PDB file of C-alpha atoms in Angstrom:
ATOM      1  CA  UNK A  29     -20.324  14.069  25.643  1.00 62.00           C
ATOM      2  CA  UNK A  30     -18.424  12.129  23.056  1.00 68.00           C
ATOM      3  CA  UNK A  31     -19.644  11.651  19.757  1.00 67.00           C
ATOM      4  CA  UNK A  32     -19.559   7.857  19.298  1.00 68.00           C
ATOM      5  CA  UNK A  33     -18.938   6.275  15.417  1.00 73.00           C
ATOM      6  CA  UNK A  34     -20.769   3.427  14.676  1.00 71.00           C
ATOM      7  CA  UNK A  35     -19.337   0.864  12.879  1.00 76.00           C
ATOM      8  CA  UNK A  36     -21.481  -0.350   9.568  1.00 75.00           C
ATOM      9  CA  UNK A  37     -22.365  -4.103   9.834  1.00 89.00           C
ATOM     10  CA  UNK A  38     -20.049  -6.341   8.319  1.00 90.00           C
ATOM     11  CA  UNK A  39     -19.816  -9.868   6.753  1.00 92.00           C
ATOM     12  CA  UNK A  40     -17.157 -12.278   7.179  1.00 96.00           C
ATOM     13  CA  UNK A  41     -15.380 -13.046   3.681  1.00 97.00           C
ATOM     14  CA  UNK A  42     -13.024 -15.832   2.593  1.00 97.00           C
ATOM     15  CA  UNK A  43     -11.575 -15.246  -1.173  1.00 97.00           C
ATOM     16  CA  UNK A  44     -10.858 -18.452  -3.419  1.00 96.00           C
ATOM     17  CA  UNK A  45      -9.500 -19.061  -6.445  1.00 95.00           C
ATOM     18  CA  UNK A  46     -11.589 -19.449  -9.679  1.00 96.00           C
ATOM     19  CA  UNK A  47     -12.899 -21.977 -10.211  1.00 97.00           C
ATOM     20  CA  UNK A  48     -13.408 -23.241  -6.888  1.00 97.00           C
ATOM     21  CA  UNK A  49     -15.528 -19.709  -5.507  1.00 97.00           C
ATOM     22  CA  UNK A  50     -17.976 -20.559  -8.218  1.00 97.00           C
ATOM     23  CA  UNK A  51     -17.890 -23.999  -7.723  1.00 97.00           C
ATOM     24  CA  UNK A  52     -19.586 -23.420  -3.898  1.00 97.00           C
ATOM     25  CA  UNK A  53     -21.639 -20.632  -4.760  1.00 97.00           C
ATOM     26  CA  UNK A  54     -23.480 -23.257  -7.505  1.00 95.00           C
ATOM     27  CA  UNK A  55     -23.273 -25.687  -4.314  1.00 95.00           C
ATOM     28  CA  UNK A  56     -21.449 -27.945  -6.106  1.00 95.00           C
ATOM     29  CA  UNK A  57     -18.184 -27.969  -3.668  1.00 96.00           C
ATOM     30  CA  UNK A  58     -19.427 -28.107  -0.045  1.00 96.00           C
ATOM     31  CA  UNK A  59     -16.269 -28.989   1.488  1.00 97.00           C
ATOM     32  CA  UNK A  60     -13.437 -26.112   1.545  1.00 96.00           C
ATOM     33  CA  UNK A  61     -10.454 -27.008   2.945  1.00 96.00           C
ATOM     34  CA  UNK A  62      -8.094 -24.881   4.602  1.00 95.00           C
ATOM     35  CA  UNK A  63      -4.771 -25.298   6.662  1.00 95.00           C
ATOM     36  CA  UNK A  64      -6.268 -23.880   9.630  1.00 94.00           C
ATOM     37  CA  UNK A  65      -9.225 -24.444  12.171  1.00 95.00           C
ATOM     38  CA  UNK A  66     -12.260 -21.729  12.029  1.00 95.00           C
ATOM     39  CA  UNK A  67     -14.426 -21.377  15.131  1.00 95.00           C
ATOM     40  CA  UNK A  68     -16.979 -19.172  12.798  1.00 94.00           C
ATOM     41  CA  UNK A  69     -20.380 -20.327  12.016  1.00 97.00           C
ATOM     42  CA  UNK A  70     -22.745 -18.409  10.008  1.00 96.00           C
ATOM     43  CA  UNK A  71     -23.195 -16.491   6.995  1.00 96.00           C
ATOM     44  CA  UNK A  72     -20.041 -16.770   4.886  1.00 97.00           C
ATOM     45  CA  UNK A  73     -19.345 -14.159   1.811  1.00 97.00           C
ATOM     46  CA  UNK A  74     -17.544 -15.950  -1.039  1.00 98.00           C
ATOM     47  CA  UNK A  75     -14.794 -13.717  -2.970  1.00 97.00           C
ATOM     48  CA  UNK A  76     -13.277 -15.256  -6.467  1.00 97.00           C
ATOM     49  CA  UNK A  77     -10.007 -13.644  -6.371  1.00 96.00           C
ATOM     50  CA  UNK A  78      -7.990 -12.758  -9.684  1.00 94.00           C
ATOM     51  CA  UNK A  79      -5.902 -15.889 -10.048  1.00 92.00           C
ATOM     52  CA  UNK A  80      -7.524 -18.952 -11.715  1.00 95.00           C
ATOM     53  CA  UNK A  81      -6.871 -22.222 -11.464  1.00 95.00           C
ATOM     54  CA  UNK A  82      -6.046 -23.481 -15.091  1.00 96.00           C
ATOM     55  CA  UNK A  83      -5.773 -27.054 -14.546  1.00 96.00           C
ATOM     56  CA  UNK A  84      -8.749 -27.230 -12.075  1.00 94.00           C
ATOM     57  CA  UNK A  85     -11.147 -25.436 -14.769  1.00 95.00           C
ATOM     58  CA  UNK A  86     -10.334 -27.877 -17.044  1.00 95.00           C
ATOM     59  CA  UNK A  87     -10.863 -30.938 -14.977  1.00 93.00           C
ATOM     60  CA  UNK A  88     -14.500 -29.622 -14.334  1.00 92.00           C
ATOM     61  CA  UNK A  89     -14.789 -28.720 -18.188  1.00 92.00           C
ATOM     62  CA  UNK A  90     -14.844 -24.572 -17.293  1.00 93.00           C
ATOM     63  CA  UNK A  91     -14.229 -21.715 -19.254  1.00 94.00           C
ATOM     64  CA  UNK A  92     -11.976 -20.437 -17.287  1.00 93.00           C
ATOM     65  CA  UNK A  93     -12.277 -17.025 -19.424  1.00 94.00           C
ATOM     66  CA  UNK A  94     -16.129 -16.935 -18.606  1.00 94.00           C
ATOM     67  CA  UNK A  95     -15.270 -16.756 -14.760  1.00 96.00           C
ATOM     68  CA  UNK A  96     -15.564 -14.044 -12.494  1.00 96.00           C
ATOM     69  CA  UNK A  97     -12.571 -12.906 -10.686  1.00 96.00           C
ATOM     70  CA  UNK A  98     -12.528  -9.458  -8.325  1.00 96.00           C
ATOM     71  CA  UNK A  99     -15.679  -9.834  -7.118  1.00 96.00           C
ATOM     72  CA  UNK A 100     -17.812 -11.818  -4.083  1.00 96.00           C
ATOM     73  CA  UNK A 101     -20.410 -14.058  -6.089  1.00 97.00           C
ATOM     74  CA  UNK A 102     -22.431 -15.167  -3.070  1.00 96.00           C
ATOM     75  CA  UNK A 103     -22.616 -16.431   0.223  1.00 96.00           C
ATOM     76  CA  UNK A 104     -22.900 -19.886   2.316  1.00 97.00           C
ATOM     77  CA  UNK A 105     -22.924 -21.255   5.775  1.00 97.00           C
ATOM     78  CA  UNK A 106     -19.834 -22.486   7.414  1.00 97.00           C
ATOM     79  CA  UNK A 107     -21.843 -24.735   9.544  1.00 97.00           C
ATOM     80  CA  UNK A 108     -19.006 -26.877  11.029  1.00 96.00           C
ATOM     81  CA  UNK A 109     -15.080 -27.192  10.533  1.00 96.00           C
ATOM     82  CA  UNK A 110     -13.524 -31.150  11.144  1.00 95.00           C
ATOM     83  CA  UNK A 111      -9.893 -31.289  12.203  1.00 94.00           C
ATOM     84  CA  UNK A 112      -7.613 -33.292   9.945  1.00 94.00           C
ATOM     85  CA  UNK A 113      -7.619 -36.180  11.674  1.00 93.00           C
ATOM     86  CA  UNK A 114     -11.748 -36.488  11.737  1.00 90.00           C
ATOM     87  CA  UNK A 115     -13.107 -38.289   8.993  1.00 87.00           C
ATOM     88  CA  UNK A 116     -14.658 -36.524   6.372  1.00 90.00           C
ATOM     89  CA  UNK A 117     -16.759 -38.290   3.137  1.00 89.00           C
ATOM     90  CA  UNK A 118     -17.267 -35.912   1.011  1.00 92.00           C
ATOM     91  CA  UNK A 119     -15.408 -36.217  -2.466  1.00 91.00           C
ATOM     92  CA  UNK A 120     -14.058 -32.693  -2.150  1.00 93.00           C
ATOM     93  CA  UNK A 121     -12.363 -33.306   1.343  1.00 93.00           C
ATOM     94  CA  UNK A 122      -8.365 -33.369   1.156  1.00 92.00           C
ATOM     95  CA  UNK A 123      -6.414 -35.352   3.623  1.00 92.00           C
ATOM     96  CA  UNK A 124      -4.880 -33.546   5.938  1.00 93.00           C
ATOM     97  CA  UNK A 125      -6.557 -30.607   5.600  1.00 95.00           C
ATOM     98  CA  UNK A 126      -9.494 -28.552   7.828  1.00 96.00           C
ATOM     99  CA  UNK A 127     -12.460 -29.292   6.537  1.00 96.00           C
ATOM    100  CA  UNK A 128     -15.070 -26.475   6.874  1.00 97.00           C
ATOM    101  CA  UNK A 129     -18.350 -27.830   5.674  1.00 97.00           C
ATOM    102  CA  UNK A 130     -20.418 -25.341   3.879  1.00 97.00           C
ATOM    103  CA  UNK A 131     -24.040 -25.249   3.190  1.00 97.00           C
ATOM    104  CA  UNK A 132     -26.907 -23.044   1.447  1.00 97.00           C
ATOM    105  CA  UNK A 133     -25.299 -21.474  -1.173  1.00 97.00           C
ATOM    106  CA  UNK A 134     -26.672 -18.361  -2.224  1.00 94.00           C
ATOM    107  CA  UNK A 135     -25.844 -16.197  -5.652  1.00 94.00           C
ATOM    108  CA  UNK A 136     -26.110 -12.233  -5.400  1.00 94.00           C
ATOM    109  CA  UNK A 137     -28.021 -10.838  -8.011  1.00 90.00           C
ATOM    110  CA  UNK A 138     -24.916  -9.151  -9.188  1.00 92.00           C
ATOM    111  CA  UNK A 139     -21.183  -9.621  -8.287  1.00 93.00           C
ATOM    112  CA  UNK A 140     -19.584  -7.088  -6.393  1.00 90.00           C
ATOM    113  CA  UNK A 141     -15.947  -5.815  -7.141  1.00 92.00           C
ATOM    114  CA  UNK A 142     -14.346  -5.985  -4.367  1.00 90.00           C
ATOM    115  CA  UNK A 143     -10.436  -6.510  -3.245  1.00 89.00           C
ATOM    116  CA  UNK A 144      -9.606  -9.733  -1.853  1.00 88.00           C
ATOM    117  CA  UNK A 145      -7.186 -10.535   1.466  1.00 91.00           C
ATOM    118  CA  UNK A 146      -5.801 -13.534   2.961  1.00 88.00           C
ATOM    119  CA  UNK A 147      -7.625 -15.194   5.613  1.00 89.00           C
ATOM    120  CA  UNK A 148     -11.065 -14.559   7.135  1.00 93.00           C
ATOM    121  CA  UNK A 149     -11.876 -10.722   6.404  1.00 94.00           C
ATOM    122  CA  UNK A 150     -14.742  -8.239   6.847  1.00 92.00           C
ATOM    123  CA  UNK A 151     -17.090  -6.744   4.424  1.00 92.00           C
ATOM    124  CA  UNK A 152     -19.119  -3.842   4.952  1.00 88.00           C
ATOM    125  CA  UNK A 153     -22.977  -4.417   3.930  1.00 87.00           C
ATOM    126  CA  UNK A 154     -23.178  -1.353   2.630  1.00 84.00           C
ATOM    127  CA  UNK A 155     -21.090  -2.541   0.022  1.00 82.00           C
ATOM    128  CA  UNK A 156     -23.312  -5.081  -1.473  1.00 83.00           C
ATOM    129  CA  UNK A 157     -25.562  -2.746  -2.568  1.00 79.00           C
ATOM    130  CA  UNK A 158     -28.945  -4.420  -3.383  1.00 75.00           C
ATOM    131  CA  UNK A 159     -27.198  -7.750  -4.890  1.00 72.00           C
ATOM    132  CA  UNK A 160     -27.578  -9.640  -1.332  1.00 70.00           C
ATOM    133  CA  UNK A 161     -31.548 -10.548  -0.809  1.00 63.00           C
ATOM    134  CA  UNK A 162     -33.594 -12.726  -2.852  1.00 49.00           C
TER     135      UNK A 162
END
């Protein structure tokens, strides 16, 4: 008989530019918007990538030296997505853009180093260690 591999749980992960990962982990920014429609709902792990967003920091008065990049910070729930052409009222929704609304923001205890990747990706949980939990 076979020997079957199982596969270690995994975590969808969506990496964002600093300062805008840290921004939704603090659940300040609840909107994210995106060029494309997500059908996901659920748990949501938040990656700051390496670039930073100079001007951005600045308009929220951030150190933009201070802020993690290379690591996922935390996780939230995607709990819907609105096409472009549904309304949206939050201050943080673009026009024209997806709007994936994102609730319960949660910190890890420590920030994980990790390598981002375009799109919607998977992260083992063996790879968060003990930061995931309260």
């Amino acid at each position: 008989m076979p020997v079957r591999k199982h596969k270690p749980p995994v975590l969808k992960c969506l990496s964002l530019r600093q300062p805008w990962a840290s921004l939704i982990v603090a659940g300040k920014k609840v909107v994210e918007n995106r060029s494309w429609y997500t059908r996901w709902r659920g748990p949501l792990l938040i990656h700051a990538s390496k670039t930073v967003d100079l001007d951005a920091c600045r308009e929220h008065g951030l150190d933009a030296e201070s802020l993690p990049t290379g690591v996922i910070l935390g996780l939230v729930n995607v709990a819907d997505c609105l096409p472009p052409e549904e309304p949206c009222r939050s201050r943080w929704a673009d026009k024209g853009a997806h709007h994936w609304l994102l609730a319960d923001p949660q910190l890890l205890r420590n920030p994980v180093h990790f390598i981002g990747r375009v799109g919607l990706f998977h992260v083992p949980l063996n790879c968060l260690g003990k930061s995931l939990g309260r």
